[in-house]
Coordinates of C-alpha atoms and ligand atoms in Angstrom, one line a residue:
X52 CA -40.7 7.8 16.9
X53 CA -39.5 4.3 16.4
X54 CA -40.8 2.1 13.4
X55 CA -41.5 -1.4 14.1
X56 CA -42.5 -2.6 10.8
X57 CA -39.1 -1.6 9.2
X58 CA -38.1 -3.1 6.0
X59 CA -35.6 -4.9 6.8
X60 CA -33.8 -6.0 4.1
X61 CA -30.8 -4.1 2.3
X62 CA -29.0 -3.1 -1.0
X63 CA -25.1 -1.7 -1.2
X64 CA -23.9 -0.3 -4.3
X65 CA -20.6 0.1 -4.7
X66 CA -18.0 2.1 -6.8
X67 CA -13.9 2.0 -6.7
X68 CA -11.6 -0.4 -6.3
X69 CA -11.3 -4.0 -4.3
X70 CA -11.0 -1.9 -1.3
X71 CA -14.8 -0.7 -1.5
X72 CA -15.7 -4.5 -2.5
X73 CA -14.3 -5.6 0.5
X74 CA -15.6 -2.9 2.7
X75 CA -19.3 -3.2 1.2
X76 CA -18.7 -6.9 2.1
X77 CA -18.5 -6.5 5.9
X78 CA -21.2 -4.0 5.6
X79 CA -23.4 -6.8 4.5
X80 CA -21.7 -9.0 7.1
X81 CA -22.8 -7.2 9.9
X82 CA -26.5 -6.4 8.4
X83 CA -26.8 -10.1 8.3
X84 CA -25.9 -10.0 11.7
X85 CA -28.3 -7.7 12.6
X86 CA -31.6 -9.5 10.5
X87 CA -31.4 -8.0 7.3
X88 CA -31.6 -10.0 4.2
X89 CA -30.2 -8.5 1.0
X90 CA -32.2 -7.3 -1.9
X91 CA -31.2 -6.7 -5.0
X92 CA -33.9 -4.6 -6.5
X93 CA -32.5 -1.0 -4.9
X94 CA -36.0 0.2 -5.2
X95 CA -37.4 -3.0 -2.8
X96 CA -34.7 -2.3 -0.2
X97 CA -35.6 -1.1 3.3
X98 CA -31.9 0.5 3.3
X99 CA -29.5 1.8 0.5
X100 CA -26.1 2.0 1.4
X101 CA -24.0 4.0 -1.9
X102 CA -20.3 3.0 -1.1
X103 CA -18.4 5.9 -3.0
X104 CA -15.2 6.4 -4.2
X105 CA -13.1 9.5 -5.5
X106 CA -10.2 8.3 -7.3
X107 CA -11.2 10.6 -10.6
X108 CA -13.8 13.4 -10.9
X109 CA -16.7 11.2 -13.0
X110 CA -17.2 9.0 -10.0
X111 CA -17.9 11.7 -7.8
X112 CA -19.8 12.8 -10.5
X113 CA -21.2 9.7 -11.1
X114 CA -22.7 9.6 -7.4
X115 CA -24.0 12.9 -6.9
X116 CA -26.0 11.6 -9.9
X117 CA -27.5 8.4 -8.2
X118 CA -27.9 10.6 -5.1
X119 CA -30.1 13.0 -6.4
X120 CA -32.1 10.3 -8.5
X121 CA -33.1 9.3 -5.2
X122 CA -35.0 12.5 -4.6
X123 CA -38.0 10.5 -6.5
X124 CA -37.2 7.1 -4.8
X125 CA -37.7 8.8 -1.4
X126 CA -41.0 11.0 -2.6
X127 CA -42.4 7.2 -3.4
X128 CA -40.6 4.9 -0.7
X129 CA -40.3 7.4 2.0
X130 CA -39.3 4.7 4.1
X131 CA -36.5 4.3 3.1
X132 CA -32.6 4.7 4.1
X133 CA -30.0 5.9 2.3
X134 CA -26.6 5.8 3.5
X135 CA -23.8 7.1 1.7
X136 CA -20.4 6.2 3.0
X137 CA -17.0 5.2 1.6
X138 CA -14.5 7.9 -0.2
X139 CA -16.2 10.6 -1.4
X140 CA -17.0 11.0 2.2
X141 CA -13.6 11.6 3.9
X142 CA -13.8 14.7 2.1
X143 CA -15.6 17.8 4.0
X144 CA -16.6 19.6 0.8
X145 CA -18.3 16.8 0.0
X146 CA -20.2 16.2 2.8
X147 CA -20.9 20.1 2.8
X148 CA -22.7 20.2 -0.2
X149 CA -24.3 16.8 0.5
X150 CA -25.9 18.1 4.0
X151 CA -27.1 21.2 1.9
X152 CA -28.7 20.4 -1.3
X153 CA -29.7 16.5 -0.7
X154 CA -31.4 16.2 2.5
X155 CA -32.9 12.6 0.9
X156 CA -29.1 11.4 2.4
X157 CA -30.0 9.9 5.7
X158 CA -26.8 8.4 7.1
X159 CA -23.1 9.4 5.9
X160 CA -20.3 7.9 7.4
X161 CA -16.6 7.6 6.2
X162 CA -13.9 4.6 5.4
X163 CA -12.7 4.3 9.3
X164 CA -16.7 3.8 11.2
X165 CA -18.3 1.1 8.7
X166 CA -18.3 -1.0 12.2
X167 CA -20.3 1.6 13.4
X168 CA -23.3 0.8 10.8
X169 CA -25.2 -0.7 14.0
X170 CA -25.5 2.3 16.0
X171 CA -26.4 4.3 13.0
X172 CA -29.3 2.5 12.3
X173 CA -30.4 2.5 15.7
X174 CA -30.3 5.7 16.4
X175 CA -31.7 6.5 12.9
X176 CA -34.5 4.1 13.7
X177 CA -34.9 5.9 17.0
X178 CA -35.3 9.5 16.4
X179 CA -35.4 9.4 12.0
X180 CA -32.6 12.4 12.1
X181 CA -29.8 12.5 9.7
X182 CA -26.9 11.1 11.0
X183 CA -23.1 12.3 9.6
X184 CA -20.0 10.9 11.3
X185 CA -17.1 11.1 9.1
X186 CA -13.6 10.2 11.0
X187 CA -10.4 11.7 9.4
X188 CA -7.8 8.9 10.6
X189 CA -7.5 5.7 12.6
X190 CA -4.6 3.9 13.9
X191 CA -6.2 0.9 14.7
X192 CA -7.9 -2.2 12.4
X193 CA -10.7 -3.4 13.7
X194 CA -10.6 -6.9 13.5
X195 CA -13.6 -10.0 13.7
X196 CA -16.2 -8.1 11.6
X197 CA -18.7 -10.4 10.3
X198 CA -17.8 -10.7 6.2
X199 CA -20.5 -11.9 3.8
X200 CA -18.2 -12.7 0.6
X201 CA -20.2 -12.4 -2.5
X202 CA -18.3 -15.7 -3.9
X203 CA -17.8 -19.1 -1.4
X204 CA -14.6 -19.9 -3.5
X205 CA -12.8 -17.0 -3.7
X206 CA -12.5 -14.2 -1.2
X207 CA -11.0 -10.6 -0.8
X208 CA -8.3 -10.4 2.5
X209 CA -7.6 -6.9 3.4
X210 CA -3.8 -6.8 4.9
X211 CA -3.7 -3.5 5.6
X212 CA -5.5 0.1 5.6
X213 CA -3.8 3.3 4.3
X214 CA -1.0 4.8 1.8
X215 CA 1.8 7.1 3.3
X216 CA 2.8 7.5 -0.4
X217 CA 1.3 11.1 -1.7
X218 CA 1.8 10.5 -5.2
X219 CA 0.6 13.9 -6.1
X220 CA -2.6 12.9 -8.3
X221 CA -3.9 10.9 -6.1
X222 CA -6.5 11.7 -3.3
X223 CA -6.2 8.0 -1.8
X224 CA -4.0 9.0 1.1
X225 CA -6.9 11.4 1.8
X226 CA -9.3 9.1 2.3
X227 CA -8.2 6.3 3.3
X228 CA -5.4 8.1 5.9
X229 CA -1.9 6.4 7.2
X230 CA -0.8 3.1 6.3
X231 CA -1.9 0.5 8.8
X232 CA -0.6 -3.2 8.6
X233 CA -3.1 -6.2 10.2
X234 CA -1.5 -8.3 12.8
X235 CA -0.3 -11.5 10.7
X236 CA -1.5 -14.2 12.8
X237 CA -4.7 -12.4 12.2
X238 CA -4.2 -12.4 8.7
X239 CA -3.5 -15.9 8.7
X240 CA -6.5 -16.8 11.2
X241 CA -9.3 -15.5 8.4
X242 CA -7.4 -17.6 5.6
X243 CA -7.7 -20.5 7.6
X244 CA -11.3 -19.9 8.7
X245 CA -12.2 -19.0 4.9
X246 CA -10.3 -22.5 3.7
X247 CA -12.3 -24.5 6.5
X248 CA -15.1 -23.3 4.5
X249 CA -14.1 -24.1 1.1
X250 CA -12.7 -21.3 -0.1
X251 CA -9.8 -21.8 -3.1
X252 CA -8.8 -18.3 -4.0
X253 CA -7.7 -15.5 -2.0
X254 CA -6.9 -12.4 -3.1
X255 CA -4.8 -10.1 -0.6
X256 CA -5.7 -6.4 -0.8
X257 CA -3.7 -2.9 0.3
X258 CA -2.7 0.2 -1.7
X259 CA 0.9 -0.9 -1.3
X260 CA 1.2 -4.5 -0.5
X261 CA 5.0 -4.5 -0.7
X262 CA 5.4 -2.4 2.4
X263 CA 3.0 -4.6 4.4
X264 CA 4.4 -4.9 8.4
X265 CA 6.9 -2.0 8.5
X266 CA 4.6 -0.3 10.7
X267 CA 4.5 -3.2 13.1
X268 CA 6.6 -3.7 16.1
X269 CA 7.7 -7.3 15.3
X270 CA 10.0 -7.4 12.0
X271 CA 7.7 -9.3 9.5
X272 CA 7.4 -8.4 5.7
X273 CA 5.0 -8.9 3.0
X274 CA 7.2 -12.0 1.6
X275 CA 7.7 -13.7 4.9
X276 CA 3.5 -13.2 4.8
X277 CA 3.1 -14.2 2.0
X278 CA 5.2 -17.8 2.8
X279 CA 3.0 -18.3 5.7
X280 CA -0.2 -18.1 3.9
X281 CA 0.6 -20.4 1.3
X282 CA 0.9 -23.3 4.3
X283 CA -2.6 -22.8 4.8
X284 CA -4.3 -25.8 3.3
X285 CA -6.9 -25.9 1.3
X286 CA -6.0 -22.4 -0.3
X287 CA -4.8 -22.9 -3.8
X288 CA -4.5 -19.4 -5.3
X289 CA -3.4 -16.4 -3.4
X290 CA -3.5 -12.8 -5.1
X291 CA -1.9 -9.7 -4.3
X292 CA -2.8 -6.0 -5.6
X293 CA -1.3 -3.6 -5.4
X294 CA 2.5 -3.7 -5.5
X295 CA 4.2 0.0 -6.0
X296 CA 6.9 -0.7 -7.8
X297 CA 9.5 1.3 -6.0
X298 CA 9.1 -1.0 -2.8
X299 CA 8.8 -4.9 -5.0
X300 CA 11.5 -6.7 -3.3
X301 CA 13.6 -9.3 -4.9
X302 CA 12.3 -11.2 -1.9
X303 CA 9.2 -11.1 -2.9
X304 CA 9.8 -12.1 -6.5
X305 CA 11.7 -14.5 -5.3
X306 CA 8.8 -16.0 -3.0
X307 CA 6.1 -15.6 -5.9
X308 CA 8.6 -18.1 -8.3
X309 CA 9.1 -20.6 -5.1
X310 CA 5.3 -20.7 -4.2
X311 CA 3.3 -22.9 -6.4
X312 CA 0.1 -21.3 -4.6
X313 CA 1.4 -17.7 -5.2
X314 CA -0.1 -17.0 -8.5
X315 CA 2.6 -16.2 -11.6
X316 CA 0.6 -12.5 -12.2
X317 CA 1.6 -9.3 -11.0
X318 CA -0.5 -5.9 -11.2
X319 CA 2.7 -3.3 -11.4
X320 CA 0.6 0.2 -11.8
X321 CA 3.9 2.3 -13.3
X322 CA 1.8 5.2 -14.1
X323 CA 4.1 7.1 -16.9
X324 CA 7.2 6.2 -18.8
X325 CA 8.9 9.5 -18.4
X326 CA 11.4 9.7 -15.4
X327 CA 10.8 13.5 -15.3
X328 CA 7.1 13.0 -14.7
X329 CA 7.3 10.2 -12.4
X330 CA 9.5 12.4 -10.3
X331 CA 6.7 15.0 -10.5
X332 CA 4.1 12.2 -10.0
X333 CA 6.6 11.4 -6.7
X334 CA 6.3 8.0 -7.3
X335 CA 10.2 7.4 -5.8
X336 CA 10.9 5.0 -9.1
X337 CA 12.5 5.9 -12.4
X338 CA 12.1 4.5 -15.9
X339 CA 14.9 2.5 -15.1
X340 CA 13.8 1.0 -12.3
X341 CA 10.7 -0.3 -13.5
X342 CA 12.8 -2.1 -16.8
X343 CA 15.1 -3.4 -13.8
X344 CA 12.1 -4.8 -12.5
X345 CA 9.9 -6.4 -15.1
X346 CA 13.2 -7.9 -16.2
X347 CA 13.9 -9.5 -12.5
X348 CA 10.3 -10.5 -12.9
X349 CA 10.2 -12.2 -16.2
X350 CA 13.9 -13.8 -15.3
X351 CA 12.6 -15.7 -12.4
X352 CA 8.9 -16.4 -13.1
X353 CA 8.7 -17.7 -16.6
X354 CA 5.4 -17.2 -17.5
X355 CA 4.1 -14.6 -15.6
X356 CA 1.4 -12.5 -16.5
X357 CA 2.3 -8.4 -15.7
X358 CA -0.2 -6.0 -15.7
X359 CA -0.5 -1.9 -15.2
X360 CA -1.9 1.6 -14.4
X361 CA -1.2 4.4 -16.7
X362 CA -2.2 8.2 -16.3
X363 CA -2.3 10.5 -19.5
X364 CA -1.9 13.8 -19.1
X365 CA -0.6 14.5 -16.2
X366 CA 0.4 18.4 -15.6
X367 CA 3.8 18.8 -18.0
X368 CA 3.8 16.0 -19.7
X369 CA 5.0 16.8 -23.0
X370 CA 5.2 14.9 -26.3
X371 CA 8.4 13.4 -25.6
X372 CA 7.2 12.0 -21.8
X373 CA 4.4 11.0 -23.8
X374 CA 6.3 8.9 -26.3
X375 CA 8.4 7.5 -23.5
X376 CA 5.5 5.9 -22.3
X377 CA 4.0 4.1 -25.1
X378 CA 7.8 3.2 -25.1
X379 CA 7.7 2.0 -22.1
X380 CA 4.8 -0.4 -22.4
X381 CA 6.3 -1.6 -25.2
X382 CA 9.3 -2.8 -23.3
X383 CA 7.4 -4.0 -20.7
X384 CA 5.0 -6.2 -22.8
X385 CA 2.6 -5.5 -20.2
X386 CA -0.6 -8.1 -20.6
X387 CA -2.9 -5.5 -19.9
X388 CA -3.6 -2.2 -18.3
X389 CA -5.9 0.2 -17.2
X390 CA -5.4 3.5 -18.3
X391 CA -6.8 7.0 -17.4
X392 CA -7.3 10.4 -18.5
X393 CA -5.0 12.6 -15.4
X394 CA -8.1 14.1 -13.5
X395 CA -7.8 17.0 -11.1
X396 CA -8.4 15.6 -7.4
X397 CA -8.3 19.8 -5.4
X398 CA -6.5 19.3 -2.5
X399 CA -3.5 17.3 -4.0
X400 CA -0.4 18.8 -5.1
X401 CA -1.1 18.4 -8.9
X402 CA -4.3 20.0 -8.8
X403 CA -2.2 23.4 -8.6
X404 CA 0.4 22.5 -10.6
X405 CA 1.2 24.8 -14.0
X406 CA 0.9 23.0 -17.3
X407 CA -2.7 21.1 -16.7
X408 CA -3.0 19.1 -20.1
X409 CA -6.4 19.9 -22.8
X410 CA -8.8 17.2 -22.5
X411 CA -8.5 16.5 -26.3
X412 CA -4.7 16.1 -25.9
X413 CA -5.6 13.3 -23.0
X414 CA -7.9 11.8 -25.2
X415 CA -5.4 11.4 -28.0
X416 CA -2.9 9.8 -25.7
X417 CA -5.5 7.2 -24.1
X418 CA -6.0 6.5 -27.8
X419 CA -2.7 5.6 -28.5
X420 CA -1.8 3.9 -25.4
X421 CA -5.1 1.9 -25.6
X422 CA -4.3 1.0 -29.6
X423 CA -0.3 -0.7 -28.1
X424 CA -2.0 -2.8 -25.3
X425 CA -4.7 -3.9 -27.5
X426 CA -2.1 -5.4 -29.8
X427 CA -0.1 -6.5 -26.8
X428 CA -2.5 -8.4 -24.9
X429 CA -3.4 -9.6 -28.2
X430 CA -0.1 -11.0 -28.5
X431 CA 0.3 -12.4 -25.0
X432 CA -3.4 -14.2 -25.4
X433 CA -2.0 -16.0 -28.8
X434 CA 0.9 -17.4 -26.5
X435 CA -2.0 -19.4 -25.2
X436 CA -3.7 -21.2 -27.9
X437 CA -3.9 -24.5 -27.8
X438 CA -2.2 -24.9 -24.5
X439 CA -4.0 -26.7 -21.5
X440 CA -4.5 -24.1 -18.5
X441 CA -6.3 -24.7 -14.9
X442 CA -9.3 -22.1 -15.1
X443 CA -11.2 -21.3 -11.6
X444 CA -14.5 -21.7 -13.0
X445 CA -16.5 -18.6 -11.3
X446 CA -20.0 -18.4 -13.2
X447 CA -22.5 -18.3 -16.2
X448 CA -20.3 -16.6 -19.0
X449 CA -22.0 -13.4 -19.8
X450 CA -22.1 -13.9 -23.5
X451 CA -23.5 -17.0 -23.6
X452 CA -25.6 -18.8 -21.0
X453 CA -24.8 -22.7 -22.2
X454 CA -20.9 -21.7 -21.2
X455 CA -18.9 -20.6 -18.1
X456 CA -16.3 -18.0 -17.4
X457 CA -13.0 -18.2 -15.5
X458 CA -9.8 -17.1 -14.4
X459 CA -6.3 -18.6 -15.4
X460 CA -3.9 -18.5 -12.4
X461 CA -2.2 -15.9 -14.3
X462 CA -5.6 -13.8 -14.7
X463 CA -6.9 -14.6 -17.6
X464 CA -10.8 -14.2 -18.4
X465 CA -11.8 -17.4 -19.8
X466 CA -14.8 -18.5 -21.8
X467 CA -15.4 -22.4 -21.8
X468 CA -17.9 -25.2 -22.3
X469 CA -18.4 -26.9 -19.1
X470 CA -21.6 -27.7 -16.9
X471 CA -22.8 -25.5 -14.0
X472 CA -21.8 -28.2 -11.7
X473 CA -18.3 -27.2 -12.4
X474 CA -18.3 -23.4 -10.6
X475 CA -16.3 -23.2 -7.8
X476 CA -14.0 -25.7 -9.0
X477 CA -10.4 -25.4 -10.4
X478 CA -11.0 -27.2 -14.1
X479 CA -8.6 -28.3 -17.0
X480 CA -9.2 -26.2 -20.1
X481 CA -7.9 -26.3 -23.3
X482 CA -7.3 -22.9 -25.1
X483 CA -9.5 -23.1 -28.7
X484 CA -9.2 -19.1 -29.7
X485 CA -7.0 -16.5 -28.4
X486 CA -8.9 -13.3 -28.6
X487 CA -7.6 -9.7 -27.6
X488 CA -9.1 -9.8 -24.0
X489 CA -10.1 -13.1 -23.4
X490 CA -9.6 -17.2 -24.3
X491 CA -12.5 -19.3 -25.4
X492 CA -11.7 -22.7 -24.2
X493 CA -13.4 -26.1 -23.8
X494 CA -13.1 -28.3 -20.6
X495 CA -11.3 -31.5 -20.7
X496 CA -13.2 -34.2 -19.0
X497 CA -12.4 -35.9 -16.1
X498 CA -9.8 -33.9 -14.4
Ligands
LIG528 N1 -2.3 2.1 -4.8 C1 -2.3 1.8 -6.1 C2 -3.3 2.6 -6.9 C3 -4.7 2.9 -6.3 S1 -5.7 4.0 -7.3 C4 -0.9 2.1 -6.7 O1 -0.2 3.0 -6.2 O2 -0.6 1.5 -7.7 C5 -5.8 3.1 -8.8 C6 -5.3 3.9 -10.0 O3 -6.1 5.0 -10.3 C7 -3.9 4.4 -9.9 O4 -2.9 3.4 -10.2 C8 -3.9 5.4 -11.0 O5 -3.5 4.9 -12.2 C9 -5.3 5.9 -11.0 N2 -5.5 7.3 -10.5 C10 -5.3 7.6 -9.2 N3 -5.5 9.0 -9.1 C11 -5.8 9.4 -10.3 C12 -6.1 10.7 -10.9 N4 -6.2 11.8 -10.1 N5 -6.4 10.8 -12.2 C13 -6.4 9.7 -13.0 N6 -6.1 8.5 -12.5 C14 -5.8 8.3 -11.2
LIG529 FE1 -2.5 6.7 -4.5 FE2 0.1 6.5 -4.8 FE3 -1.0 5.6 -2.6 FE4 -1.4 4.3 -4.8 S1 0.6 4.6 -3.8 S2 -3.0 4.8 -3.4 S3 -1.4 5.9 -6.3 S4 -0.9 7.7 -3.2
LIG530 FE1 -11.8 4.8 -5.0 FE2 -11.3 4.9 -2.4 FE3 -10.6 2.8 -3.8 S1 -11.0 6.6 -3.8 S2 -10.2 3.6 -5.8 S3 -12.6 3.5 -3.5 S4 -9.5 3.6 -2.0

């Protein structure tokens, strides 16, 4: 039976990384295409899409959580359509138990179909049966998806799909299937496009950036990208996440210190410190290599801001591989990092491995990671005080409504005085208090 007063008006949650946040972008592109307006209020919306990801057990957990609270929503609403895509999705298990003990999931789809959102709907609106189409690969990028970026001054660029890399924790490969690299005049078509519309900051996304093109025919690399895209007028930041250390090019170091656009900040996830682990983690990269690296880094972009990924607790690791990594970060003088408790993803290679670490022992070790980078970023902050940065001034700061909130070039959250007319805008700020994880600052006039 079709509906003709449908609700039309929509509401994306989304979990995981930058990935998602693109993905859930084009989403919305193409339901702005298709009449919807967004909603924020989830329990106003006509349609709930629940973008998942899988990267550690509490988000699945997490999301099985919001998707049976909706058990309720749909007793009340029972309008409504909830669509659960993204990660979680590419896995069958999941989508087993979904189909048998939540039948308020209307739509699931995977990470490869989000362009087929329009046919969903339709033939949801057409017949009101549950819909499942889950793909488990694609060689192709579809390209010239409608994209409604949450910010008109700074934007996400997805380069490429994929990771052929298997590090062994990590279910990513699984969901997200083979490396696949955008054609670069593509690439370089949307940057233009997004700087015609005044847009200052890009940030270019893929699992491993550094090994962007070698899956195309013609011989182009993610420097040789990266040199093109900071022609493009009208840009003045680009981003890059994530570089896998065992593929970061002196090339591309080399482009980041030449490009004034090409911000001075790296995100270098090196997961442990232990060379016996990392070879269990098969991340193709010892100890060594990342010292070698930070070193090339900090040689030729003076400045720079490094951050990281750390996993505690990964199967095996012992005190010593333990100490090797606060040792590690200590040599690094990483800025910041994120750091996680090793969580078992079934179907990867460490999930079955002997040795599988207590959770109080992973707790411990978070601790003590967590205590050096506090000091650390404490440290690299102070180096700021005082000093006179260019902040891209996003929005109301979230402690205090009379101030704004920013980003340094090299990543910095900011907190400084400055009037609403100034988001959007690259600004001079002066750095009045270094704190542990962020600067409070105060705009200089007229610049
Ligand atoms: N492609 C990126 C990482 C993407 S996943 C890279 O290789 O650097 C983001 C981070 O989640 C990883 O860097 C890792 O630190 C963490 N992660 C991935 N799988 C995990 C697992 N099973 N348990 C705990 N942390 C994990
Ligand atoms: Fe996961 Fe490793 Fe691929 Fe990163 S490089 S997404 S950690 S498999
Ligand atoms: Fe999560 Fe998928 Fe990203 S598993 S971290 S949303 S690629």
């Amino acid at each position: 039976m079709q509906k003709n007063t449908r609700n039309l008006t929509y509401c994306i949650k989304t979990y995981g990384c930058q990935m998602n946040e693109n993905d859930s972008e084009k989403m919305a592109g193409i339901l702005k295409n298709l009449g919807y307006q967004e909603e924020i209020d989830e329990n106003k919306a006509g349609l709930v899409i629940l973008n998942t990801c899988s990267v550690r057990e509490n988000a699945d957990q997490r999301v099985l959580g919001i998707i049976g609270s909706y058990k309720t929503v749909k007793k009340n609403n029972p309008d409504l359509i909830l669509a659960v895509c993204g990660c979680m999705m590419q896995q069958p298990e999941i989508v087993a138990s979904i189909k048998s003990k939540y039948p308020q999931v209307d739509l699931i789809f995977g990470t490869h179909n989000i362009h087929r959102l329009p046919e969903f709907l339709n033939n949801f609106s057409l017949n009101g049966n549950r819909m499942i189409e889950v793909w488990e690969d694609s060689d192709t990028i579809i390209e010239d998806l409608p994209v409604q970026h949450k910010y008109p001054f700074k934007a996400f660029v997805t380069i490429m799909n994929g990771c052929n890399n298997f590090c062994t924790y990590c279910i990513v490969p699984y969901t997200r299937g083979r490396e696949v690299s955008r054609r670069p005049e593509k690439i370089i078509e949307e940057v233009q496009a997004l700087a015609d519309s005044g847009c200052l900051e890009i940030t270019l996304l893929g699992q491993n950036v550094n090994s962007y093109g070698n899956d195309l025919e013609e011989t182009v690399t993610f420097a040789a990208l990266l040199k093109d895209l900071s022609q493009v007028e009208g840009i003045e930041r680009i981003r890059f996440m994530t570089s896998h250390p065992k593929d970061l090019t002196d090339e591309v170091i080399e482009t980041i210190a030449k490009y004034d656009k090409i911000c001075n900040y790296i995100h270098l996830p090196i997961q442990s410190g232990s060379s016996r682990i990392l070879k269990k983690m098969n991340r193709k990269y010892s100890r060594e290599d990342v010292i070698n690296r930070v070193e090339k880094i900090r040689e030729l972009i003076p400045g720079v801001s490094i951050t990281t990924d750390i996993i505690v607790g990964f199967p095996g690791e012992t005190d010593q591989d333990h100490q090797d990594t606060l040792d590690l970060i200590k040599t690094c003088r990483f800025d910041s990092a994120f750091t996680f408790m090793y969580s078992i993803r079934t179907g990867t290679p460490a999930a079955t491995m002997a040795d599988q670490i207590p959770d109080a022992i992973k707790h411990q070790r978070l601790n003590e990671c967590l205590e050096i980078l506090r000091d650390l970023s404490h440290e690299c902050n102070a180096l700021y005080q005082n000093q006179i940065v260019k902040v891209l001034a996003e929005e109301t700061s979230k402690n205090n409504p009379n101030r704004l909130s920013g980003r340094t070039e090299t990543g910095k959250l900011v907190n400084f005085s400055a009037g609403q007319e100034a988001i959007g805008q690259i600004v001079h700020v002066k750095i009045t208090t270094a704190k542990s994880f962020s600067l409070d600052g105060e705009m200089i006039e007229g610049d």
